[in-house]
PDB file of N, CA and C in Angstrom:
ATOM      1  N   MET A   1       0.834  -1.174   0.000  1.00  0.00           N
ATOM      2  CA  MET A   1       0.000   0.000   0.000  1.00  0.00           C
ATOM      3  C   MET A   1       0.876   1.233   0.000  1.00  0.00           C
ATOM      4  N   THR A   2       0.479   2.185  -0.761  1.00  0.00           N
ATOM      5  CA  THR A   2       1.220   3.439  -0.804  1.00  0.00           C
ATOM      6  C   THR A   2       0.414   4.522  -0.112  1.00  0.00           C
ATOM      7  N   ALA A   3       1.116   5.331   0.638  1.00  0.00           N
ATOM      8  CA  ALA A   3       0.451   6.433   1.333  1.00  0.00           C
ATOM      9  C   ALA A   3       0.305   7.607   0.374  1.00  0.00           C
ATOM     10  N   GLN A   4      -0.868   8.160   0.316  1.00  0.00           N
ATOM     11  CA  GLN A   4      -1.093   9.303  -0.554  1.00  0.00           C
ATOM     12  C   GLN A   4      -0.983  10.577   0.261  1.00  0.00           C
ATOM     13  N   ALA A   5      -0.328  11.535  -0.341  1.00  0.00           N
ATOM     14  CA  ALA A   5      -0.207  12.832   0.309  1.00  0.00           C
ATOM     15  C   ALA A   5      -1.555  13.547   0.203  1.00  0.00           C
ATOM     16  N   PRO A   6      -1.873  14.340   1.209  1.00  0.00           N
ATOM     17  CA  PRO A   6      -3.129  15.079   1.136  1.00  0.00           C
ATOM     18  C   PRO A   6      -3.106  16.047  -0.042  1.00  0.00           C
ATOM     19  N   SER A   7      -4.251  16.267  -0.604  1.00  0.00           N
ATOM     20  CA  SER A   7      -4.369  17.147  -1.757  1.00  0.00           C
ATOM     21  C   SER A   7      -3.982  18.570  -1.366  1.00  0.00           C
ATOM     22  N   THR A   8      -3.106  19.154  -2.127  1.00  0.00           N
ATOM     23  CA  THR A   8      -2.671  20.522  -1.851  1.00  0.00           C
ATOM     24  C   THR A   8      -3.257  21.463  -2.889  1.00  0.00           C
ATOM     25  N   GLY A   9      -4.489  21.186  -3.295  1.00  0.00           N
ATOM     26  CA  GLY A   9      -5.154  22.013  -4.298  1.00  0.00           C
ATOM     27  C   GLY A   9      -5.361  23.430  -3.798  1.00  0.00           C
ATOM     28  N   ARG A  10      -5.420  24.318  -4.748  1.00  0.00           N
ATOM     29  CA  ARG A  10      -5.650  25.717  -4.422  1.00  0.00           C
ATOM     30  C   ARG A  10      -7.080  25.919  -3.949  1.00  0.00           C
ATOM     31  N   ARG A  11      -7.257  26.832  -3.049  1.00  0.00           N
ATOM     32  CA  ARG A  11      -8.587  27.168  -2.566  1.00  0.00           C
ATOM     33  C   ARG A  11      -8.875  28.608  -2.939  1.00  0.00           C
ATOM     34  N   GLU A  12     -10.116  28.858  -3.310  1.00  0.00           N
ATOM     35  CA  GLU A  12     -10.499  30.228  -3.647  1.00  0.00           C
ATOM     36  C   GLU A  12     -11.711  30.619  -2.808  1.00  0.00           C
ATOM     37  N   ILE A  13     -11.880  31.908  -2.653  1.00  0.00           N
ATOM     38  CA  ILE A  13     -12.972  32.427  -1.841  1.00  0.00           C
ATOM     39  C   ILE A  13     -14.278  32.317  -2.626  1.00  0.00           C
ATOM     40  N   ALA A  14     -15.300  31.796  -1.972  1.00  0.00           N
ATOM     41  CA  ALA A  14     -16.642  31.715  -2.567  1.00  0.00           C
ATOM     42  C   ALA A  14     -17.379  33.004  -2.218  1.00  0.00           C
ATOM     43  N   TRP A  15     -17.222  34.006  -3.066  1.00  0.00           N
ATOM     44  CA  TRP A  15     -17.732  35.343  -2.764  1.00  0.00           C
ATOM     45  C   TRP A  15     -19.247  35.370  -2.569  1.00  0.00           C
ATOM     46  N   SER A  16     -19.975  34.550  -3.282  1.00  0.00           N
ATOM     47  CA  SER A  16     -21.432  34.554  -3.104  1.00  0.00           C
ATOM     48  C   SER A  16     -21.810  34.102  -1.690  1.00  0.00           C
ATOM     49  N   SER A  17     -21.095  33.130  -1.153  1.00  0.00           N
ATOM     50  CA  SER A  17     -21.361  32.677   0.215  1.00  0.00           C
ATOM     51  C   SER A  17     -20.962  33.736   1.233  1.00  0.00           C
ATOM     52  N   VAL A  18     -19.825  34.372   1.010  1.00  0.00           N
ATOM     53  CA  VAL A  18     -19.358  35.405   1.934  1.00  0.00           C
ATOM     54  C   VAL A  18     -20.346  36.565   1.976  1.00  0.00           C
ATOM     55  N   ILE A  19     -20.789  37.010   0.813  1.00  0.00           N
ATOM     56  CA  ILE A  19     -21.722  38.137   0.752  1.00  0.00           C
ATOM     57  C   ILE A  19     -23.056  37.766   1.387  1.00  0.00           C
ATOM     58  N   THR A  20     -23.518  36.543   1.168  1.00  0.00           N
ATOM     59  CA  THR A  20     -24.779  36.099   1.761  1.00  0.00           C
ATOM     60  C   THR A  20     -24.699  36.113   3.282  1.00  0.00           C
ATOM     61  N   VAL A  21     -23.619  35.563   3.835  1.00  0.00           N
ATOM     62  CA  VAL A  21     -23.483  35.501   5.299  1.00  0.00           C
ATOM     63  C   VAL A  21     -23.311  36.896   5.887  1.00  0.00           C
ATOM     64  N   ILE A  22     -22.525  37.747   5.237  1.00  0.00           N
ATOM     65  CA  ILE A  22     -22.333  39.108   5.748  1.00  0.00           C
ATOM     66  C   ILE A  22     -23.645  39.888   5.711  1.00  0.00           C
ATOM     67  N   SER A  23     -24.401  39.745   4.642  1.00  0.00           N
ATOM     68  CA  SER A  23     -25.687  40.447   4.544  1.00  0.00           C
ATOM     69  C   SER A  23     -26.646  39.988   5.633  1.00  0.00           C
ATOM     70  N   ALA A  24     -26.731  38.694   5.844  1.00  0.00           N
ATOM     71  CA  ALA A  24     -27.605  38.177   6.902  1.00  0.00           C
ATOM     72  C   ALA A  24     -27.114  38.628   8.277  1.00  0.00           C
ATOM     73  N   ALA A  25     -25.810  38.650   8.475  1.00  0.00           N
ATOM     74  CA  ALA A  25     -25.257  39.074   9.767  1.00  0.00           C
ATOM     75  C   ALA A  25     -25.575  40.537  10.045  1.00  0.00           C
ATOM     76  N   ILE A  26     -25.515  41.388   9.029  1.00  0.00           N
ATOM     77  CA  ILE A  26     -25.845  42.807   9.212  1.00  0.00           C
ATOM     78  C   ILE A  26     -27.305  42.962   9.611  1.00  0.00           C
ATOM     79  N   LEU A  27     -28.184  42.260   8.916  1.00  0.00           N
ATOM     80  CA  LEU A  27     -29.615  42.339   9.225  1.00  0.00           C
ATOM     81  C   LEU A  27     -29.904  41.834  10.632  1.00  0.00           C
ATOM     82  N   ILE A  28     -29.369  40.680  10.972  1.00  0.00           N
ATOM     83  CA  ILE A  28     -29.645  40.084  12.278  1.00  0.00           C
ATOM     84  C   ILE A  28     -28.996  40.892  13.397  1.00  0.00           C
ATOM     85  N   SER A  29     -27.790  41.418  13.170  1.00  0.00           N
ATOM     86  CA  SER A  29     -27.132  42.203  14.223  1.00  0.00           C
ATOM     87  C   SER A  29     -27.888  43.494  14.503  1.00  0.00           C
ATOM     88  N   ALA A  30     -28.481  44.110  13.490  1.00  0.00           N
ATOM     89  CA  ALA A  30     -29.282  45.318  13.732  1.00  0.00           C
ATOM     90  C   ALA A  30     -30.442  44.995  14.661  1.00  0.00           C
ATOM     91  N   GLU A  31     -31.069  43.851  14.463  1.00  0.00           N
ATOM     92  CA  GLU A  31     -32.183  43.457  15.322  1.00  0.00           C
ATOM     93  C   GLU A  31     -31.699  43.076  16.724  1.00  0.00           C
ATOM     94  N   VAL A  32     -30.609  42.316  16.793  1.00  0.00           N
ATOM     95  CA  VAL A  32     -30.109  41.842  18.091  1.00  0.00           C
ATOM     96  C   VAL A  32     -29.637  43.009  18.951  1.00  0.00           C
ATOM     97  N   PHE A  33     -28.842  43.902  18.380  1.00  0.00           N
ATOM     98  CA  PHE A  33     -28.301  44.996  19.181  1.00  0.00           C
ATOM     99  C   PHE A  33     -29.351  46.067  19.462  1.00  0.00           C
ATOM    100  N   GLY A  34     -30.291  46.263  18.548  1.00  0.00           N
ATOM    101  CA  GLY A  34     -31.404  47.167  18.833  1.00  0.00           C
ATOM    102  C   GLY A  34     -32.250  46.656  19.990  1.00  0.00           C
ATOM    103  N   ALA A  35     -32.502  45.355  19.994  1.00  0.00           N
ATOM    104  CA  ALA A  35     -33.255  44.757  21.095  1.00  0.00           C
ATOM    105  C   ALA A  35     -32.470  44.833  22.402  1.00  0.00           C
ATOM    106  N   ALA A  36     -31.150  44.715  22.328  1.00  0.00           N
ATOM    107  CA  ALA A  36     -30.325  44.800  23.546  1.00  0.00           C
ATOM    108  C   ALA A  36     -30.429  46.188  24.174  1.00  0.00           C
ATOM    109  N   PHE A  37     -30.330  47.220  23.362  1.00  0.00           N
ATOM    110  CA  PHE A  37     -30.401  48.575  23.912  1.00  0.00           C
ATOM    111  C   PHE A  37     -31.806  48.908  24.406  1.00  0.00           C
ATOM    112  N   ALA A  38     -32.821  48.552  23.642  1.00  0.00           N
ATOM    113  CA  ALA A  38     -34.192  48.821  24.068  1.00  0.00           C
ATOM    114  C   ALA A  38     -34.553  47.979  25.287  1.00  0.00           C
ATOM    115  N   GLY A  39     -34.118  46.720  25.292  1.00  0.00           N
ATOM    116  CA  GLY A  39     -34.413  45.847  26.428  1.00  0.00           C
ATOM    117  C   GLY A  39     -33.746  46.308  27.712  1.00  0.00           C
ATOM    118  N   GLY A  40     -32.507  46.763  27.617  1.00  0.00           N
ATOM    119  CA  GLY A  40     -31.813  47.275  28.802  1.00  0.00           C
ATOM    120  C   GLY A  40     -32.510  48.490  29.382  1.00  0.00           C
ATOM    121  N   TRP A  41     -32.944  49.371  28.516  1.00  0.00           N
ATOM    122  CA  TRP A  41     -33.663  50.566  28.961  1.00  0.00           C
ATOM    123  C   TRP A  41     -34.994  50.181  29.600  1.00  0.00           C
ATOM    124  N   ALA A  42     -35.746  49.268  28.953  1.00  0.00           N
ATOM    125  CA  ALA A  42     -37.046  48.863  29.476  1.00  0.00           C
ATOM    126  C   ALA A  42     -36.913  48.129  30.806  1.00  0.00           C
ATOM    127  N   LEU A  43     -35.924  47.257  30.934  1.00  0.00           N
ATOM    128  CA  LEU A  43     -35.734  46.537  32.196  1.00  0.00           C
ATOM    129  C   LEU A  43     -35.317  47.481  33.318  1.00  0.00           C
ATOM    130  N   ALA A  44     -34.519  48.500  33.006  1.00  0.00           N
ATOM    131  CA  ALA A  44     -34.094  49.452  34.034  1.00  0.00           C
ATOM    132  C   ALA A  44     -35.278  50.254  34.560  1.00  0.00           C
ATOM    133  N   ILE A  45     -36.222  50.558  33.704  1.00  0.00           N
ATOM    134  CA  ILE A  45     -37.414  51.299  34.142  1.00  0.00           C
ATOM    135  C   ILE A  45     -38.265  50.445  35.078  1.00  0.00           C
ATOM    136  N   MET A  46     -38.252  49.133  34.862  1.00  0.00           N
ATOM    137  CA  MET A  46     -39.087  48.237  35.661  1.00  0.00           C
ATOM    138  C   MET A  46     -38.475  47.882  37.016  1.00  0.00           C
ATOM    139  N   LEU A  47     -37.222  48.302  37.267  1.00  0.00           N
ATOM    140  CA  LEU A  47     -36.597  47.974  38.556  1.00  0.00           C
ATOM    141  C   LEU A  47     -37.362  48.646  39.688  1.00  0.00           C
ATOM    142  N   PRO A  48     -37.563  47.933  40.799  1.00  0.00           N
ATOM    143  CA  PRO A  48     -38.297  48.535  41.920  1.00  0.00           C
ATOM    144  C   PRO A  48     -37.454  49.619  42.592  1.00  0.00           C
ATOM    145  N   PRO A  49     -38.087  50.665  43.068  1.00  0.00           N
ATOM    146  CA  PRO A  49     -37.344  51.761  43.702  1.00  0.00           C
ATOM    147  C   PRO A  49     -36.991  51.465  45.163  1.00  0.00           C
ATOM    148  N   ASP A  50     -36.247  50.387  45.405  1.00  0.00           N
ATOM    149  CA  ASP A  50     -35.801  50.055  46.766  1.00  0.00           C
ATOM    150  C   ASP A  50     -34.591  50.917  47.115  1.00  0.00           C
ATOM    151  N   ASP A  51     -34.161  50.796  48.372  1.00  0.00           N
ATOM    152  CA  ASP A  51     -32.998  51.564  48.809  1.00  0.00           C
ATOM    153  C   ASP A  51     -31.749  51.166  48.027  1.00  0.00           C
ATOM    154  N   PHE A  52     -31.600  49.873  47.725  1.00  0.00           N
ATOM    155  CA  PHE A  52     -30.416  49.424  46.993  1.00  0.00           C
ATOM    156  C   PHE A  52     -30.371  50.036  45.597  1.00  0.00           C
ATOM    157  N   PHE A  53     -31.512  50.073  44.951  1.00  0.00           N
ATOM    158  CA  PHE A  53     -31.547  50.589  43.592  1.00  0.00           C
ATOM    159  C   PHE A  53     -31.472  52.110  43.554  1.00  0.00           C
ATOM    160  N   LEU A  54     -31.795  52.772  44.654  1.00  0.00           N
ATOM    161  CA  LEU A  54     -31.713  54.227  44.677  1.00  0.00           C
ATOM    162  C   LEU A  54     -30.273  54.711  44.783  1.00  0.00           C
ATOM    163  N   THR A  55     -29.364  53.847  45.275  1.00  0.00           N
ATOM    164  CA  THR A  55     -27.973  54.269  45.410  1.00  0.00           C
ATOM    165  C   THR A  55     -27.314  54.448  44.046  1.00  0.00           C
ATOM    166  N   ILE A  56     -27.810  53.757  43.050  1.00  0.00           N
ATOM    167  CA  ILE A  56     -27.295  53.913  41.693  1.00  0.00           C
ATOM    168  C   ILE A  56     -28.441  54.433  40.836  1.00  0.00           C
ATOM    169  N   ALA A  57     -28.179  55.466  40.072  1.00  0.00           N
ATOM    170  CA  ALA A  57     -29.224  56.082  39.265  1.00  0.00           C
ATOM    171  C   ALA A  57     -29.810  55.095  38.266  1.00  0.00           C
ATOM    172  N   GLN A  58     -31.049  55.337  37.900  1.00  0.00           N
ATOM    173  CA  GLN A  58     -31.736  54.443  36.959  1.00  0.00           C
ATOM    174  C   GLN A  58     -31.036  54.449  35.599  1.00  0.00           C
ATOM    175  N   ASP A  59     -30.471  55.571  35.197  1.00  0.00           N
ATOM    176  CA  ASP A  59     -29.728  55.626  33.928  1.00  0.00           C
ATOM    177  C   ASP A  59     -28.514  54.717  33.969  1.00  0.00           C
ATOM    178  N   THR A  60     -27.861  54.658  35.114  1.00  0.00           N
ATOM    179  CA  THR A  60     -26.693  53.791  35.250  1.00  0.00           C
ATOM    180  C   THR A  60     -27.111  52.328  35.124  1.00  0.00           C
ATOM    181  N   TRP A  61     -28.231  51.958  35.740  1.00  0.00           N
ATOM    182  CA  TRP A  61     -28.726  50.587  35.609  1.00  0.00           C
ATOM    183  C   TRP A  61     -29.068  50.285  34.156  1.00  0.00           C
ATOM    184  N   ALA A  62     -29.619  51.258  33.468  1.00  0.00           N
ATOM    185  CA  ALA A  62     -29.939  51.048  32.055  1.00  0.00           C
ATOM    186  C   ALA A  62     -28.675  50.758  31.266  1.00  0.00           C
ATOM    187  N   HIS A  63     -27.616  51.503  31.532  1.00  0.00           N
ATOM    188  CA  HIS A  63     -26.348  51.281  30.820  1.00  0.00           C
ATOM    189  C   HIS A  63     -25.736  49.926  31.167  1.00  0.00           C
ATOM    190  N   ILE A  64     -25.838  49.534  32.426  1.00  0.00           N
ATOM    191  CA  ILE A  64     -25.309  48.232  32.838  1.00  0.00           C
ATOM    192  C   ILE A  64     -26.076  47.104  32.144  1.00  0.00           C
ATOM    193  N   LEU A  65     -27.399  47.189  32.158  1.00  0.00           N
ATOM    194  CA  LEU A  65     -28.209  46.164  31.505  1.00  0.00           C
ATOM    195  C   LEU A  65     -27.982  46.144  29.999  1.00  0.00           C
ATOM    196  N   GLN A  66     -27.828  47.314  29.404  1.00  0.00           N
ATOM    197  CA  GLN A  66     -27.550  47.372  27.968  1.00  0.00           C
ATOM    198  C   GLN A  66     -26.215  46.715  27.647  1.00  0.00           C
ATOM    199  N   ALA A  67     -25.210  46.940  28.484  1.00  0.00           N
ATOM    200  CA  ALA A  67     -23.900  46.334  28.251  1.00  0.00           C
ATOM    201  C   ALA A  67     -23.974  44.809  28.365  1.00  0.00           C
ATOM    202  N   VAL A  68     -24.718  44.321  29.355  1.00  0.00           N
ATOM    203  CA  VAL A  68     -24.862  42.867  29.520  1.00  0.00           C
ATOM    204  C   VAL A  68     -25.593  42.272  28.317  1.00  0.00           C
ATOM    205  N   LEU A  69     -26.676  42.887  27.900  1.00  0.00           N
ATOM    206  CA  LEU A  69     -27.425  42.384  26.757  1.00  0.00           C
ATOM    207  C   LEU A  69     -26.633  42.534  25.457  1.00  0.00           C
ATOM    208  N   PHE A  70     -25.815  43.576  25.365  1.00  0.00           N
ATOM    209  CA  PHE A  70     -24.946  43.747  24.198  1.00  0.00           C
ATOM    210  C   PHE A  70     -23.932  42.606  24.129  1.00  0.00           C
ATOM    211  N   ALA A  71     -23.357  42.225  25.271  1.00  0.00           N
ATOM    212  CA  ALA A  71     -22.397  41.113  25.302  1.00  0.00           C
ATOM    213  C   ALA A  71     -23.075  39.809  24.891  1.00  0.00           C
ATOM    214  N   ILE A  72     -24.305  39.608  25.336  1.00  0.00           N
ATOM    215  CA  ILE A  72     -25.051  38.426  24.902  1.00  0.00           C
ATOM    216  C   ILE A  72     -25.288  38.489  23.396  1.00  0.00           C
ATOM    217  N   GLY A  73     -25.566  39.685  22.878  1.00  0.00           N
ATOM    218  CA  GLY A  73     -25.753  39.865  21.437  1.00  0.00           C
ATOM    219  C   GLY A  73     -24.500  39.539  20.646  1.00  0.00           C
ATOM    220  N   VAL A  74     -23.342  39.902  21.169  1.00  0.00           N
ATOM    221  CA  VAL A  74     -22.083  39.567  20.502  1.00  0.00           C
ATOM    222  C   VAL A  74     -21.923  38.052  20.444  1.00  0.00           C
ATOM    223  N   PHE A  75     -22.238  37.374  21.529  1.00  0.00           N
ATOM    224  CA  PHE A  75     -22.175  35.910  21.546  1.00  0.00           C
ATOM    225  C   PHE A  75     -23.128  35.310  20.512  1.00  0.00           C
ATOM    226  N   VAL A  76     -24.330  35.851  20.437  1.00  0.00           N
ATOM    227  CA  VAL A  76     -25.310  35.364  19.458  1.00  0.00           C
ATOM    228  C   VAL A  76     -24.787  35.558  18.038  1.00  0.00           C
ATOM    229  N   MET A  77     -24.177  36.704  17.751  1.00  0.00           N
ATOM    230  CA  MET A  77     -23.683  36.971  16.397  1.00  0.00           C
ATOM    231  C   MET A  77     -22.497  36.072  16.044  1.00  0.00           C
ATOM    232  N   ILE A  78     -21.608  35.832  16.993  1.00  0.00           N
ATOM    233  CA  ILE A  78     -20.480  34.935  16.733  1.00  0.00           C
ATOM    234  C   ILE A  78     -20.997  33.525  16.445  1.00  0.00           C
ATOM    235  N   THR A  79     -21.972  33.084  17.234  1.00  0.00           N
ATOM    236  CA  THR A  79     -22.564  31.763  17.020  1.00  0.00           C
ATOM    237  C   THR A  79     -23.253  31.691  15.665  1.00  0.00           C
ATOM    238  N   PHE A  80     -23.948  32.754  15.291  1.00  0.00           N
ATOM    239  CA  PHE A  80     -24.636  32.771  13.997  1.00  0.00           C
ATOM    240  C   PHE A  80     -23.650  32.675  12.839  1.00  0.00           C
ATOM    241  N   VAL A  81     -22.590  33.480  12.877  1.00  0.00           N
ATOM    242  CA  VAL A  81     -21.626  33.487  11.766  1.00  0.00           C
ATOM    243  C   VAL A  81     -20.911  32.142  11.671  1.00  0.00           C
ATOM    244  N   ARG A  82     -20.566  31.543  12.801  1.00  0.00           N
ATOM    245  CA  ARG A  82     -19.930  30.212  12.767  1.00  0.00           C
ATOM    246  C   ARG A  82     -20.859  29.166  12.165  1.00  0.00           C
ATOM    247  N   GLY A  83     -22.116  29.195  12.564  1.00  0.00           N
ATOM    248  CA  GLY A  83     -23.083  28.250  12.019  1.00  0.00           C
ATOM    249  C   GLY A  83     -23.335  28.490  10.540  1.00  0.00           C
ATOM    250  N   ALA A  84     -23.418  29.752  10.153  1.00  0.00           N
ATOM    251  CA  ALA A  84     -23.642  30.083   8.744  1.00  0.00           C
ATOM    252  C   ALA A  84     -22.443  29.682   7.897  1.00  0.00           C
ATOM    253  N   GLN A  85     -21.258  29.771   8.445  1.00  0.00           N
ATOM    254  CA  GLN A  85     -20.063  29.392   7.700  1.00  0.00           C
ATOM    255  C   GLN A  85     -20.027  27.879   7.467  1.00  0.00           C
ATOM    256  N   ARG A  86     -20.591  27.101   8.376  1.00  0.00           N
ATOM    257  CA  ARG A  86     -20.670  25.653   8.153  1.00  0.00           C
ATOM    258  C   ARG A  86     -21.637  25.329   7.024  1.00  0.00           C
ATOM    259  N   VAL A  87     -22.722  26.078   6.935  1.00  0.00           N
ATOM    260  CA  VAL A  87     -23.730  25.829   5.896  1.00  0.00           C
ATOM    261  C   VAL A  87     -23.273  26.400   4.549  1.00  0.00           C
ATOM    262  N   GLU A  88     -22.700  27.604   4.584  1.00  0.00           N
ATOM    263  CA  GLU A  88     -22.216  28.285   3.371  1.00  0.00           C
ATOM    264  C   GLU A  88     -20.704  28.472   3.512  1.00  0.00           C
ATOM    265  N   PRO A  89     -19.889  27.485   3.133  1.00  0.00           N
ATOM    266  CA  PRO A  89     -18.435  27.603   3.298  1.00  0.00           C
ATOM    267  C   PRO A  89     -17.878  28.816   2.536  1.00  0.00           C
ATOM    268  N   PHE A  90     -16.898  29.476   3.141  1.00  0.00           N
ATOM    269  CA  PHE A  90     -16.317  30.681   2.552  1.00  0.00           C
ATOM    270  C   PHE A  90     -15.265  30.352   1.485  1.00  0.00           C
ATOM    271  N   THR A  91     -14.760  29.139   1.476  1.00  0.00           N
ATOM    272  CA  THR A  91     -13.744  28.762   0.464  1.00  0.00           C
ATOM    273  C   THR A  91     -14.178  27.473  -0.223  1.00  0.00           C
ATOM    274  N   ARG A  92     -13.629  27.286  -1.414  1.00  0.00           N
ATOM    275  CA  ARG A  92     -13.866  26.049  -2.161  1.00  0.00           C
ATOM    276  C   ARG A  92     -12.591  25.736  -2.961  1.00  0.00           C
ATOM    277  N   ARG A  93     -12.472  24.493  -3.338  1.00  0.00           N
ATOM    278  CA  ARG A  93     -11.300  24.095  -4.124  1.00  0.00           C
ATOM    279  C   ARG A  93     -11.415  24.645  -5.537  1.00  0.00           C
ATOM    280  N   ALA A  94     -10.303  25.118  -6.033  1.00  0.00           N
ATOM    281  CA  ALA A  94     -10.286  25.696  -7.383  1.00  0.00           C
ATOM    282  C   ALA A  94     -10.271  24.629  -8.452  1.00  0.00           C
TER     283      ALA A  94
END
């Protein structure tokens, strides 16, 4: 038996797949990050006015919640692009 070397064929970028994934990512990220900012603001308004919450202004809580939801949005977008890249590969053999 002879061992075969792995194919060292050239790979080229599949531009149609790249453009499709980038376009979908732009659309979905606008929705995800818009929801993160609106959700953080809405959740901060709903916080009860206890003594603990009065020590930090409601605007500050809104910014904290927005940052947390934004970080979750970044995770969602990374997961989306990785999954989309499996379905629509960015490279193909020439």
